[in-house]
């Protein structure tokens, strides 16, 4: 880890403020009925927990696991499910909570899977968006920060399981 340099791109303070704004938007868009927030393991867990604590209405949580094999810092584009939902979300409002949308392959796959579960509505919250890298035609409804095409770590985002616990989102130079 020592031969790599980290540069803060989004500070913990900026993240906190933006997450509170997104929580307010999610609250306004879902005034009634059961609301599930579904985090994509493992990177989105930090974002999920902060979001949930800022939303002042009852929410339910679930987790979904997906792996894109054959990548180090770029996705193979062939996601597979490693963990499905524990709960039925049929007829409920769902917000899928993702750490970052890069090529969009993961999101496209998950949206497809979730739509088969017949929710009343499905929206997507992505903490980070790298639009320059988009290959699949997907877009998030709530975006924390649009960022340049750099590999980032921290606040849940990892490189091979390292760096997740950094409080800021940092560009990792290798
Ligand atoms: P996509 O399928 O190409 O959109 O990739 C999405 C997944 O790749 C995310 O859920 C992340 O796990 C991972 N990923 C993409 N870009 C980065 C990054 O800059 N840092 C850490 N993980 C990333
Ligand atoms: Mg991920």
Short mmCIF file of C-alpha atoms and ligand atoms in Angstrom, two decimals:
data_model
loop_
_atom_site.label_atom_id
_atom_site.label_comp_id
_atom_site.label_asym_id
_atom_site.label_seq_id
_atom_site.Cartn_x
_atom_site.Cartn_y
_atom_site.Cartn_z
CA UNK A 1 0.00 0.00 0.00
CA UNK A 2 2.98 2.30 0.54
CA UNK A 3 3.93 2.93 -3.08
CA UNK A 4 0.53 4.48 -3.80
CA UNK A 5 -0.49 8.06 -3.19
CA UNK A 6 -3.86 9.29 -1.96
CA UNK A 7 -5.34 12.68 -2.73
CA UNK A 8 -8.61 13.84 -1.18
CA UNK A 9 -11.30 14.34 -3.82
CA UNK A 10 -14.39 14.66 -1.60
CA UNK A 11 -13.91 15.37 2.10
CA UNK A 12 -15.86 13.74 4.92
CA UNK A 13 -17.54 17.13 5.60
CA UNK A 14 -18.68 17.48 2.00
CA UNK A 15 -19.97 13.89 2.05
CA UNK A 16 -21.96 14.53 5.24
CA UNK A 17 -23.62 17.65 3.81
CA UNK A 18 -24.48 16.02 0.50
CA UNK A 19 -25.84 12.86 2.12
CA UNK A 20 -28.21 15.01 4.20
CA UNK A 21 -29.47 16.70 1.00
CA UNK A 22 -30.03 13.37 -0.72
CA UNK A 23 -31.85 12.04 2.37
CA UNK A 24 -34.21 15.04 2.16
CA UNK A 25 -34.91 14.36 -1.52
CA UNK A 26 -35.58 10.67 -0.87
CA UNK A 27 -37.92 11.61 1.98
CA UNK A 28 -39.90 14.02 -0.20
CA UNK A 29 -40.16 11.53 -3.09
CA UNK A 30 -41.50 8.74 -0.82
CA UNK A 31 -44.11 10.29 1.48
CA UNK A 32 -45.99 7.09 2.36
CA UNK A 33 -45.91 3.31 2.33
CA UNK A 34 -43.11 0.87 2.96
CA UNK A 35 -39.73 2.09 1.73
CA UNK A 36 -36.82 -0.28 1.28
CA UNK A 37 -33.27 0.95 0.99
CA UNK A 38 -31.19 -1.79 -0.60
CA UNK A 39 -27.43 -1.47 -0.45
CA UNK A 40 -25.06 -3.16 -2.83
CA UNK A 41 -22.44 -5.01 -0.77
CA UNK A 42 -19.98 -4.04 0.39
CA UNK A 43 -18.97 -0.57 -0.78
CA UNK A 44 -22.38 1.09 -0.39
CA UNK A 45 -22.82 0.18 3.29
CA UNK A 46 -21.21 3.37 4.59
CA UNK A 47 -23.44 5.50 2.36
CA UNK A 48 -26.52 3.45 3.30
CA UNK A 49 -26.06 3.82 7.03
CA UNK A 50 -25.44 7.59 6.87
CA UNK A 51 -28.38 8.05 4.49
CA UNK A 52 -30.77 6.06 6.68
CA UNK A 53 -29.86 8.03 9.78
CA UNK A 54 -30.65 11.27 7.92
CA UNK A 55 -34.05 10.11 6.59
CA UNK A 56 -36.80 11.04 9.05
CA UNK A 57 -39.40 8.45 8.11
CA UNK A 58 -39.49 4.69 8.68
CA UNK A 59 -37.34 2.67 6.30
CA UNK A 60 -36.52 -0.98 5.88
CA UNK A 61 -33.11 -2.28 4.88
CA UNK A 62 -31.86 -5.08 2.74
CA UNK A 63 -28.59 -6.00 1.05
CA UNK A 64 -27.72 -7.38 -2.32
CA UNK A 65 -24.40 -8.84 -3.42
CA UNK A 66 -22.91 -8.69 -6.87
CA UNK A 67 -19.52 -9.59 -8.25
CA UNK A 68 -17.93 -8.50 -11.50
CA UNK A 69 -15.20 -11.03 -12.07
CA UNK A 70 -11.91 -10.47 -13.79
CA UNK A 71 -11.18 -6.92 -12.78
CA UNK A 72 -8.79 -5.04 -10.67
CA UNK A 73 -9.59 -1.39 -11.20
CA UNK A 74 -12.05 -1.88 -14.03
CA UNK A 75 -15.11 -4.08 -14.24
CA UNK A 76 -15.35 -7.12 -16.53
CA UNK A 77 -18.89 -6.08 -17.43
CA UNK A 78 -20.38 -9.48 -16.54
CA UNK A 79 -21.93 -9.18 -13.10
CA UNK A 80 -23.24 -12.18 -11.18
CA UNK A 81 -25.44 -12.23 -8.09
CA UNK A 82 -23.65 -13.38 -4.91
CA UNK A 83 -26.51 -12.52 -2.53
CA UNK A 84 -30.19 -11.96 -3.29
CA UNK A 85 -32.73 -10.07 -1.17
CA UNK A 86 -33.92 -11.44 2.19
CA UNK A 87 -37.28 -9.63 1.98
CA UNK A 88 -40.03 -9.45 -0.61
CA UNK A 89 -40.21 -5.91 -1.96
CA UNK A 90 -43.32 -6.54 -4.05
CA UNK A 91 -45.55 -3.46 -4.01
CA UNK A 92 -43.05 -1.44 -1.97
CA UNK A 93 -40.99 1.61 -2.90
CA UNK A 94 -37.36 0.69 -3.38
CA UNK A 95 -34.22 2.79 -3.48
CA UNK A 96 -31.16 0.91 -4.63
CA UNK A 97 -28.11 2.36 -2.90
CA UNK A 98 -24.82 2.06 -4.80
CA UNK A 99 -21.38 3.47 -4.08
CA UNK A 100 -20.38 4.34 -7.64
CA UNK A 101 -21.68 3.99 -11.18
CA UNK A 102 -18.80 3.38 -13.54
CA UNK A 103 -19.53 1.47 -16.79
CA UNK A 104 -23.11 0.94 -15.56
CA UNK A 105 -22.98 -2.84 -16.07
CA UNK A 106 -23.57 -3.60 -12.38
CA UNK A 107 -26.45 -1.16 -12.11
CA UNK A 108 -28.10 -2.38 -15.29
CA UNK A 109 -27.93 -5.95 -13.99
CA UNK A 110 -29.31 -5.03 -10.56
CA UNK A 111 -32.14 -2.89 -11.93
CA UNK A 112 -33.17 -5.83 -14.07
CA UNK A 113 -33.10 -8.17 -11.06
CA UNK A 114 -35.03 -5.75 -8.84
CA UNK A 115 -37.69 -5.03 -11.45
CA UNK A 116 -38.46 -8.77 -11.46
CA UNK A 117 -39.30 -8.44 -7.73
CA UNK A 118 -42.22 -6.12 -8.73
CA UNK A 119 -41.67 -3.11 -6.47
CA UNK A 120 -44.17 -0.21 -6.63
CA UNK A 121 -41.31 2.08 -7.61
CA UNK A 122 -37.59 1.71 -8.09
CA UNK A 123 -35.12 4.58 -7.82
CA UNK A 124 -31.35 4.59 -7.68
CA UNK A 125 -29.09 6.49 -5.31
CA UNK A 126 -25.41 6.55 -6.24
CA UNK A 127 -22.91 8.35 -4.08
CA UNK A 128 -20.55 8.80 -7.03
CA UNK A 129 -21.03 8.90 -10.77
CA UNK A 130 -18.25 8.58 -13.36
CA UNK A 131 -20.20 9.43 -16.54
CA UNK A 132 -17.12 9.35 -18.79
CA UNK A 133 -16.87 5.59 -18.26
CA UNK A 134 -20.50 4.76 -19.02
CA UNK A 135 -21.07 1.88 -21.43
CA UNK A 136 -24.59 0.82 -20.43
CA UNK A 137 -27.53 3.26 -20.70
CA UNK A 138 -28.30 3.67 -16.99
CA UNK A 139 -28.60 6.74 -14.77
CA UNK A 140 -29.11 7.26 -11.05
CA UNK A 141 -32.03 9.34 -9.73
CA UNK A 142 -29.96 10.66 -6.81
CA UNK A 143 -26.27 11.35 -7.38
CA UNK A 144 -23.96 12.53 -4.61
CA UNK A 145 -21.02 13.70 -6.71
CA UNK A 146 -20.11 13.51 -10.37
CA UNK A 147 -16.41 12.75 -10.55
CA UNK A 148 -13.72 12.51 -13.25
CA UNK A 149 -12.45 9.22 -14.61
CA UNK A 150 -10.06 8.40 -11.76
CA UNK A 151 -9.95 5.40 -9.44
CA UNK A 152 -11.19 6.40 -5.99
CA UNK A 153 -11.17 4.74 -2.59
CA UNK A 154 -12.48 5.48 0.90
CA UNK A 155 -15.93 5.89 2.51
CA UNK A 156 -16.64 2.27 1.61
CA UNK A 157 -14.85 2.13 -1.73
CA UNK A 158 -11.97 -0.31 -1.92
CA UNK A 159 -9.12 -1.62 -3.97
CA UNK A 160 -9.00 -5.37 -3.31
CA UNK A 161 -10.58 -4.80 0.16
CA UNK A 162 -8.12 -2.09 1.24
CA UNK A 163 -8.85 1.61 1.95
CA UNK A 164 -12.60 1.23 2.70
CA UNK A 165 -12.33 2.84 6.14
CA UNK A 166 -10.82 6.14 4.97
CA UNK A 167 -13.22 8.96 5.99
CA UNK A 168 -12.70 10.95 2.76
CA UNK A 169 -13.07 9.84 -0.84
CA UNK A 170 -9.56 9.86 -2.28
CA UNK A 171 -8.02 9.47 -5.70
CA UNK A 172 -5.64 6.53 -5.65
CA UNK A 173 -2.59 6.99 -7.86
CA UNK A 174 -0.69 3.91 -8.81
P1 LIG B 1 -19.66 -0.77 -13.14
O1 LIG B 1 -20.40 -2.07 -13.24
O2 LIG B 1 -18.56 -0.67 -14.14
O3 LIG B 1 -20.55 0.44 -13.16
O4 LIG B 1 -18.88 -0.81 -11.80
C1 LIG B 1 -19.46 -0.61 -10.62
C2 LIG B 1 -18.65 -1.20 -9.52
O5 LIG B 1 -17.22 -1.17 -9.79
C3 LIG B 1 -18.87 -0.38 -8.30
O6 LIG B 1 -19.94 -0.88 -7.56
C4 LIG B 1 -17.54 -0.51 -7.58
O7 LIG B 1 -17.58 -1.65 -6.76
C5 LIG B 1 -16.53 -0.72 -8.66
N1 LIG B 1 -15.82 0.54 -8.98
C6 LIG B 1 -15.94 1.29 -10.10
N2 LIG B 1 -15.16 2.36 -10.06
C7 LIG B 1 -14.52 2.32 -8.87
C8 LIG B 1 -13.59 3.19 -8.22
O8 LIG B 1 -13.15 4.24 -8.73
N3 LIG B 1 -13.16 2.80 -6.99
C9 LIG B 1 -13.61 1.66 -6.38
N4 LIG B 1 -14.49 0.83 -6.94
C10 LIG B 1 -14.95 1.16 -8.18
MG1 LIG B 2 -19.65 -1.96 -5.66
#
